[in-house]
Tab-separated table of C-alpha atoms in Angstrom:
chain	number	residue	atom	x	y	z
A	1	UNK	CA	112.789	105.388	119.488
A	2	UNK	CA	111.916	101.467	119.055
A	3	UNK	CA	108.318	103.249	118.106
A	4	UNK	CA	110.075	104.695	115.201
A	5	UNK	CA	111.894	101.992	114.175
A	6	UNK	CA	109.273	99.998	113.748
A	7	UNK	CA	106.821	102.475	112.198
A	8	UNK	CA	110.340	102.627	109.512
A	9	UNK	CA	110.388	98.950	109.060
A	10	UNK	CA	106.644	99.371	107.975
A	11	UNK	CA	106.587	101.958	104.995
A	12	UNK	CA	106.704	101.118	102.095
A	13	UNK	CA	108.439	103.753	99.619
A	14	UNK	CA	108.128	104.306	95.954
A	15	UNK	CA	109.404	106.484	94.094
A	16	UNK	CA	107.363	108.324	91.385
A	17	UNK	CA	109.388	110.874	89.444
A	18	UNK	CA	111.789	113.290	89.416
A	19	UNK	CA	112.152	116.814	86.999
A	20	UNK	CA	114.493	120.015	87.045
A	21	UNK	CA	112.343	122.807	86.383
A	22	UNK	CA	112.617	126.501	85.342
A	23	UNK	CA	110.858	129.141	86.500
A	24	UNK	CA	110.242	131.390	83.577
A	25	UNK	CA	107.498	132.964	85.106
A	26	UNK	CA	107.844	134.360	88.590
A	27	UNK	CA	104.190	132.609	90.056
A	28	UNK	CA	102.943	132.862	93.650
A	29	UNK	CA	100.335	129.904	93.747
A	30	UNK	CA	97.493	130.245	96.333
A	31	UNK	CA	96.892	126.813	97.317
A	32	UNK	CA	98.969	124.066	96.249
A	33	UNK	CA	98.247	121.470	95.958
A	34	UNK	CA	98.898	117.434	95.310
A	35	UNK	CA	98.057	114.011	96.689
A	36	UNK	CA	101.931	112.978	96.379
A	37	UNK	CA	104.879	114.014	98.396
A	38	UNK	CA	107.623	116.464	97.030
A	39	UNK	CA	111.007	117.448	97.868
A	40	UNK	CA	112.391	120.268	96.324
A	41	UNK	CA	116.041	121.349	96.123
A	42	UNK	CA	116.020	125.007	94.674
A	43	UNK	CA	119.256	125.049	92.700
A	44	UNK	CA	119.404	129.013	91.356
A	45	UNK	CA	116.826	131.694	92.437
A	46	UNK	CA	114.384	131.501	95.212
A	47	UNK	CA	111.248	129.827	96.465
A	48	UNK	CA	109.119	130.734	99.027
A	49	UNK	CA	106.493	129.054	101.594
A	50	UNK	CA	103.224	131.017	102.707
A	51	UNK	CA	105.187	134.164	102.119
A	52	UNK	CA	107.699	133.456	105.539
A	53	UNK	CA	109.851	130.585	104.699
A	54	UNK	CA	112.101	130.999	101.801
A	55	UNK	CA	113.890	128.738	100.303
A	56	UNK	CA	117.363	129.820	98.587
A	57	UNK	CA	120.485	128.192	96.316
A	58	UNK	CA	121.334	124.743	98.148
A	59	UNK	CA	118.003	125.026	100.811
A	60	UNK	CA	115.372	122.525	100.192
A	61	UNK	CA	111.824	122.596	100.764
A	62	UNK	CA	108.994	119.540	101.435
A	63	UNK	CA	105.729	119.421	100.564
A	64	UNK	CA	103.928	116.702	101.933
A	65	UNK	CA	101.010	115.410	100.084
A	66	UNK	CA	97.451	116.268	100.943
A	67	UNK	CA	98.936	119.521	102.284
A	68	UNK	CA	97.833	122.824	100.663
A	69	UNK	CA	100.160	125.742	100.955
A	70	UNK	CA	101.204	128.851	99.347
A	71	UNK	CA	104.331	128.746	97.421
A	72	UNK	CA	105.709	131.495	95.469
A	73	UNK	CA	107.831	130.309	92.364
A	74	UNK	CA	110.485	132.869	92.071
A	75	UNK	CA	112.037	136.067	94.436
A	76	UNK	CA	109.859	138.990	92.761
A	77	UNK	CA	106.471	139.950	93.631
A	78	UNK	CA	103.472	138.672	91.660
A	79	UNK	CA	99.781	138.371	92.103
A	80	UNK	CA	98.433	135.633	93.352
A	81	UNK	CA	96.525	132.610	91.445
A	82	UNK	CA	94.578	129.524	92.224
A	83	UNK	CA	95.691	125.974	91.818
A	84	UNK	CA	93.350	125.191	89.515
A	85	UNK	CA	94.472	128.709	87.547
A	86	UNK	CA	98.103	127.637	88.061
A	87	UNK	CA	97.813	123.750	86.851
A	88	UNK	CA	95.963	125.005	83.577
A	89	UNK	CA	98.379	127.714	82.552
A	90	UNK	CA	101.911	125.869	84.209
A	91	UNK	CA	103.456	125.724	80.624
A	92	UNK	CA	103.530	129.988	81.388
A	93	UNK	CA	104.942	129.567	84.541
A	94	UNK	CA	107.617	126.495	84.654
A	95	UNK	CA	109.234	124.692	82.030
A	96	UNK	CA	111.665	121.356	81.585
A	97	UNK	CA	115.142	122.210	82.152
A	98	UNK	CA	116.698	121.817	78.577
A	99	UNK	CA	113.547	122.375	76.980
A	100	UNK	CA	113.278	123.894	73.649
A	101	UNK	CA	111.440	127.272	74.102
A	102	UNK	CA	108.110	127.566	72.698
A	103	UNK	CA	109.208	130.867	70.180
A	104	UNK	CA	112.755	130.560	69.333
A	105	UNK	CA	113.043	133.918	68.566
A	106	UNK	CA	112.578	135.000	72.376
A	107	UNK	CA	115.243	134.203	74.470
A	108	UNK	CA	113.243	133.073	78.045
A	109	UNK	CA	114.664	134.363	81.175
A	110	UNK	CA	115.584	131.532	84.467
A	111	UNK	CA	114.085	133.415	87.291
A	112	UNK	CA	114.964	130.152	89.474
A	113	UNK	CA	115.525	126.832	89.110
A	114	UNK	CA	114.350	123.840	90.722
A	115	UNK	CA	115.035	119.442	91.407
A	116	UNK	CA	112.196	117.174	92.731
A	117	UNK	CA	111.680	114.467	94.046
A	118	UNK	CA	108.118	112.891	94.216
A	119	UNK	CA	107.631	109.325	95.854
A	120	UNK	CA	104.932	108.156	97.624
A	121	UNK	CA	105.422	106.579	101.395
A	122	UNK	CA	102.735	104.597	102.892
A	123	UNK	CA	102.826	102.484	106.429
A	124	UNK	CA	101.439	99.097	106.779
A	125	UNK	CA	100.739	99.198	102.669
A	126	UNK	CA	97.604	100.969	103.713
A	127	UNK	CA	98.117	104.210	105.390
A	128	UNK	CA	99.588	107.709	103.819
A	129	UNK	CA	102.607	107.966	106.406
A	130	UNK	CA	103.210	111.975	106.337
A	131	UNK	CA	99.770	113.063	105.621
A	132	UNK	CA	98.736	110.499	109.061
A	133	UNK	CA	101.518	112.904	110.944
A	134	UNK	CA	99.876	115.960	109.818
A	135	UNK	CA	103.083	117.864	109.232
A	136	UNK	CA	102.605	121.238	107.144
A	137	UNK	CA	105.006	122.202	104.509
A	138	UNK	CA	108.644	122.914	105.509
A	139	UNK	CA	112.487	124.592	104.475
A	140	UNK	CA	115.794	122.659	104.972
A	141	UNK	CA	118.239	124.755	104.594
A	142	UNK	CA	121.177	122.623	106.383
A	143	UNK	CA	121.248	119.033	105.406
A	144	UNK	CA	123.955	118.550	102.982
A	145	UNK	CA	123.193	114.463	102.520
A	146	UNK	CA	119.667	115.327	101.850
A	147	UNK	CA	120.439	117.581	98.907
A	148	UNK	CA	123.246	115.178	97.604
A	149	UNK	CA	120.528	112.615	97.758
A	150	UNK	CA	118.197	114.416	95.631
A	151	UNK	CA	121.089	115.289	93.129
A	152	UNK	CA	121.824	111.250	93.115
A	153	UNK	CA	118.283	110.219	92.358
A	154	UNK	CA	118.014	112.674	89.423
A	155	UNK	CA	121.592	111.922	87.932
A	156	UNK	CA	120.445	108.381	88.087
A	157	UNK	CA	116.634	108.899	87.182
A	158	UNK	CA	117.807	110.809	83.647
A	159	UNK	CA	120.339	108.206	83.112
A	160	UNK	CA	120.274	105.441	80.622
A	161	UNK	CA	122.245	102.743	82.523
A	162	UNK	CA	121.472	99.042	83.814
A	163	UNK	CA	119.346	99.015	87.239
A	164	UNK	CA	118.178	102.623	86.705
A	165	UNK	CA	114.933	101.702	88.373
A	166	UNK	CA	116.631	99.405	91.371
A	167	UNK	CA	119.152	101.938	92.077
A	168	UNK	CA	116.573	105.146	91.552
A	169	UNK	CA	114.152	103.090	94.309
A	170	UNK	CA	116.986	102.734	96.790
A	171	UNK	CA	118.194	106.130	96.528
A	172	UNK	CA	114.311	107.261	97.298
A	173	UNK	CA	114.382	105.028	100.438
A	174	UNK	CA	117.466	106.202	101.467
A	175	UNK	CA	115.957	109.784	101.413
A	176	UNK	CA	112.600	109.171	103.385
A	177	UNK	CA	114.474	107.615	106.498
A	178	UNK	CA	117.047	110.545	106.402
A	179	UNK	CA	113.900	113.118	106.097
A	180	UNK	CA	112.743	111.317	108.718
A	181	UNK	CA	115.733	111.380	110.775
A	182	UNK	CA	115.780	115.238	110.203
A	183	UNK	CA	112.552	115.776	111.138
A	184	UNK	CA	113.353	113.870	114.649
A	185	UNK	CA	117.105	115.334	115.098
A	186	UNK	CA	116.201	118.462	115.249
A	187	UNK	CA	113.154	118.300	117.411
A	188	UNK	CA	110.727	119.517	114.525
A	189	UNK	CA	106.888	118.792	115.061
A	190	UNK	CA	107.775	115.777	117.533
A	191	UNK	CA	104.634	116.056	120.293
A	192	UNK	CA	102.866	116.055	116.771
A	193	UNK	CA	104.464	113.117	115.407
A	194	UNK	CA	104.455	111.218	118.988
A	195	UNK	CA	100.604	111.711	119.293
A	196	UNK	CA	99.925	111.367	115.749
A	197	UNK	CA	101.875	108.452	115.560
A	198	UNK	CA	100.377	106.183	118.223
A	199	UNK	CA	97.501	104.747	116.292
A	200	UNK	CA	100.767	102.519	114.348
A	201	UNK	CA	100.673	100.487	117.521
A	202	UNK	CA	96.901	99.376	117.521
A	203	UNK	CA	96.452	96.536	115.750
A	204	UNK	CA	92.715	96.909	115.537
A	205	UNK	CA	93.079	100.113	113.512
A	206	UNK	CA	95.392	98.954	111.210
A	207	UNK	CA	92.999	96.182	110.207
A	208	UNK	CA	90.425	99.172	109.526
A	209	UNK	CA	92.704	100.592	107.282
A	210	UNK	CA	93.582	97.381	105.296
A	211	UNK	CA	90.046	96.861	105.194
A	212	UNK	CA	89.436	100.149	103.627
A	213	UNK	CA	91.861	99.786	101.310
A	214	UNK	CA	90.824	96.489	99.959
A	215	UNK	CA	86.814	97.720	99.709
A	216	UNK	CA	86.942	101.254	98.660
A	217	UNK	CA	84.355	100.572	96.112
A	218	UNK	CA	82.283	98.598	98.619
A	219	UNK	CA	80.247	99.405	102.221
A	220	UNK	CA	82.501	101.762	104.308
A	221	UNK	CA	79.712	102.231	106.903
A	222	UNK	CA	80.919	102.834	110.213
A	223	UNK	CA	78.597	99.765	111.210
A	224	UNK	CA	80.798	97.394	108.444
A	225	UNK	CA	84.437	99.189	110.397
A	226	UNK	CA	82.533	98.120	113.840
A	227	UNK	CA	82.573	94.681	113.036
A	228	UNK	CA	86.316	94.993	111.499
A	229	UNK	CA	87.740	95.926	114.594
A	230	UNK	CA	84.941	94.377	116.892
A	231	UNK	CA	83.913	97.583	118.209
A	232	UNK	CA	80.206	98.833	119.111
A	233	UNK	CA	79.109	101.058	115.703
A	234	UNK	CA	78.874	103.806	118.184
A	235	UNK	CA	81.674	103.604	119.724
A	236	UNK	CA	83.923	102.867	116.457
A	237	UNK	CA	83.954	106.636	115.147
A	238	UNK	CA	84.748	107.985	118.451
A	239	UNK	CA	87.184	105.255	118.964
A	240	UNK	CA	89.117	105.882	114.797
A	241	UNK	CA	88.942	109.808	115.629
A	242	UNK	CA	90.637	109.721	118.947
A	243	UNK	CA	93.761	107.533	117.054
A	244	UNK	CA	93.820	109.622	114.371
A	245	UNK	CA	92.758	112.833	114.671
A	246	UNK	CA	90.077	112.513	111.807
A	247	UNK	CA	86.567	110.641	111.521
A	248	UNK	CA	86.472	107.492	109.408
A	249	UNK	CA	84.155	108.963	106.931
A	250	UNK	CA	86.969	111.968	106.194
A	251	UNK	CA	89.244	108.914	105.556
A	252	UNK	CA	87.971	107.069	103.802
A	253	UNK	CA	86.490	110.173	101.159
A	254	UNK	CA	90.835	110.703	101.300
A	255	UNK	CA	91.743	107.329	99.953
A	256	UNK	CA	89.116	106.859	97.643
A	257	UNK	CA	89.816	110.069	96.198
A	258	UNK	CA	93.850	109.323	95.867
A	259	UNK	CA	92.661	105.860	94.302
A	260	UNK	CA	90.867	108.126	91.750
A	261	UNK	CA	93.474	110.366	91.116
A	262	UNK	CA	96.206	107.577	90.490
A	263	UNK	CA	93.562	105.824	88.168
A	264	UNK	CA	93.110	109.158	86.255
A	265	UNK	CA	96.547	109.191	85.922
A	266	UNK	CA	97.721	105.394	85.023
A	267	UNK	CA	94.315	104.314	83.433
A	268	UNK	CA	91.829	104.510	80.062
A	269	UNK	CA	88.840	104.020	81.930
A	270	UNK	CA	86.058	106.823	81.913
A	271	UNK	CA	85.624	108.928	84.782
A	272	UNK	CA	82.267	107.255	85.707
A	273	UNK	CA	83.767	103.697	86.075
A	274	UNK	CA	86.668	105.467	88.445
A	275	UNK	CA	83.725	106.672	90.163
A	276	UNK	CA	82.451	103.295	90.620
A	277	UNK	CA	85.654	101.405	91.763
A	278	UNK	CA	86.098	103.947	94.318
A	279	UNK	CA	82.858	103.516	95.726
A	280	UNK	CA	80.540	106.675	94.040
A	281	UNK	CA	77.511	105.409	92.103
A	282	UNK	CA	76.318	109.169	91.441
A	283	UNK	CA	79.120	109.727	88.968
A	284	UNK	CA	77.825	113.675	89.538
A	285	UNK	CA	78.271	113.503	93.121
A	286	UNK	CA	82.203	112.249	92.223
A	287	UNK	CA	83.028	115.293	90.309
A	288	UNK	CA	81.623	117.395	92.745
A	289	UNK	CA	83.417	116.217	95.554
A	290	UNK	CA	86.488	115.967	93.620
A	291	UNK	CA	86.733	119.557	92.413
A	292	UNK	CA	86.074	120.286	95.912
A	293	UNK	CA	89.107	118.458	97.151
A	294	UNK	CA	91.816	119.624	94.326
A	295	UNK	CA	90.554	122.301	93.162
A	296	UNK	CA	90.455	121.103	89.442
A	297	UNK	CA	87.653	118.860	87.360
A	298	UNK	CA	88.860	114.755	87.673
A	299	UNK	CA	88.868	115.300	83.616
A	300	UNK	CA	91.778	118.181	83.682
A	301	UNK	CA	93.534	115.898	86.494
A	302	UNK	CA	93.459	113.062	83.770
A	303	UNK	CA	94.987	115.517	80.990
A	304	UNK	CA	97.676	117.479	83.171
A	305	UNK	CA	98.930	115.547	86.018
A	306	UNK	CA	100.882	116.800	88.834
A	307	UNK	CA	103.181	120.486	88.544
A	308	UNK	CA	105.943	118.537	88.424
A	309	UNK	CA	105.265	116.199	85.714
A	310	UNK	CA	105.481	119.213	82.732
């Protein structure tokens, strides 16, 4: 348990947004996908998880990020569509709780509704803390604190009072060490999170990863991470896979391709100089890999962001 606790003391936690959605569309989405964590408290209606797990009134369901998954918005049956189908046509599917409809003259029918929370936790400032535990997608259907929490943070996110933000960040913290709490209570994944979890205690890798972090755009070779962590080059991918589970190269492809995403998504700058800071001089070779990885040209990322952020 001290493991934990100190692995705790090391995230840090930000939160990113939070929505109420409807479902207007019953949608069963093929691969979902996003780089960000969600938790989502299904308030009327019915969500489901690769067609076993559902998700009713008062059940919650989390989606860590970097996970794909199939989740079916709404109880009826529907065909299936791709991410990439799903994030250019949402506006069909979901829409803002309170929202105006589109054609007054049609009254829209709430097949469900839905509260998230997105926030992103890393550990160390460096490393993606529940996509380095390699948990899938999971219900909660009987923790009462964690659904009051996720009320709190959106009563106080769509609130218009003094400390919104302080109180809003708390509230988010608050959440991820109950999750985690959850997760370890009731014996869920924990051989996974023991073994996936050791590579916190070596310092050596968690200089690699601040390393990476700080030179994304620069030489990543495994060569360069040998001399990081004062490792033989041929050793040092042997060495990051057996602590991780992953080769370095996967990594670091990972974070450079969050660190595009989140510049898509906060910045002006063209999709060739994201390229660049994150380390691709072929700005061709960029797209191609990231279309690969989320299913959806870096351009649309830049003009729709995340299913929750409608």
């Amino acid at each position: 348990m001290d493991d934990y606790n100190k692995i705790i003391e090391s995230l840090n936690i930000k939160f990113i947004r939070s929505n109420t959605l409807n479902v207007i569309q019953p949608v069963k989405v093929n691969n979902f996908y996003d780089v960000q964590n969600s938790l989502i408290l299904v308030n009327s209606g019915m969500i489901k998880l690769d067609n076993q797990q559902e998700a009713g009134p008062g059940s919650l369901m989390f989606l860590p990020g970097g996970k794909s998954a199939q989740i079916t918005f709404g109880a009826q049956e529907t065909d299936e569509i791709m991410n990439e189908v799903f994030m250019n046509k949402r506006e069909q599917f979901l829409r803002q709780h309170g929202a105006p409809s589109s054609d007054v003259m049609v009254e829209e029918v709430v097949h469900t509704n839905f509260t998230t929370v997105t926030f992103d936790v890393k550990a160390f400032d460096s490393v993606n803390f529940f996509t380095s535990l390699d948990l899938p997608p999971f219900i909660i259907s009987d923790n009462i604190l964690l659904k009051d929490l996720v009320q709190k943070i959106s009563q106080e996110n769509n609130s218009e009072v003094a400390g919104k933000s302080r109180v809003t960040n708390l509230l988010t913290e608050y959440l991820i060490i109950q999750l985690f709490r959850h997760i370890l209570e009731r014996n869920m994944f924990v051989e996974q999170l023991a073994t996936n979890s050791n590579y916190f205690k070596d310092p050596r890798l968690i200089d690699i990863f601040n390393y990476i972090k700080k030179e994304l755009s620069g030489d990543l070779s495994n060569k360069v991470l040998a001399g990081v962590a004062n490792v033989s080059e041929d050793y040092v991918g042997q060495y990051f896979k057996m602590l991780t589970g992953i080769n370095p190269q996967d990594y670091i492809e990972y974070q450079r391709m969050e660190k595009a995403v989140e510049l898509l998504r906060t910045s002006k700058k063209s999709i060739r100089q994201i390229g660049q800071e994150v380390g691709y001089k072929d700005t061709a070779y960029f797209c191609r890999r990231f279309k690969m990885m989320f299913g959806i040209p870096a351009g649309k990322m830049r003009r729709r962001d995340s299913l929750i952020d409608i």
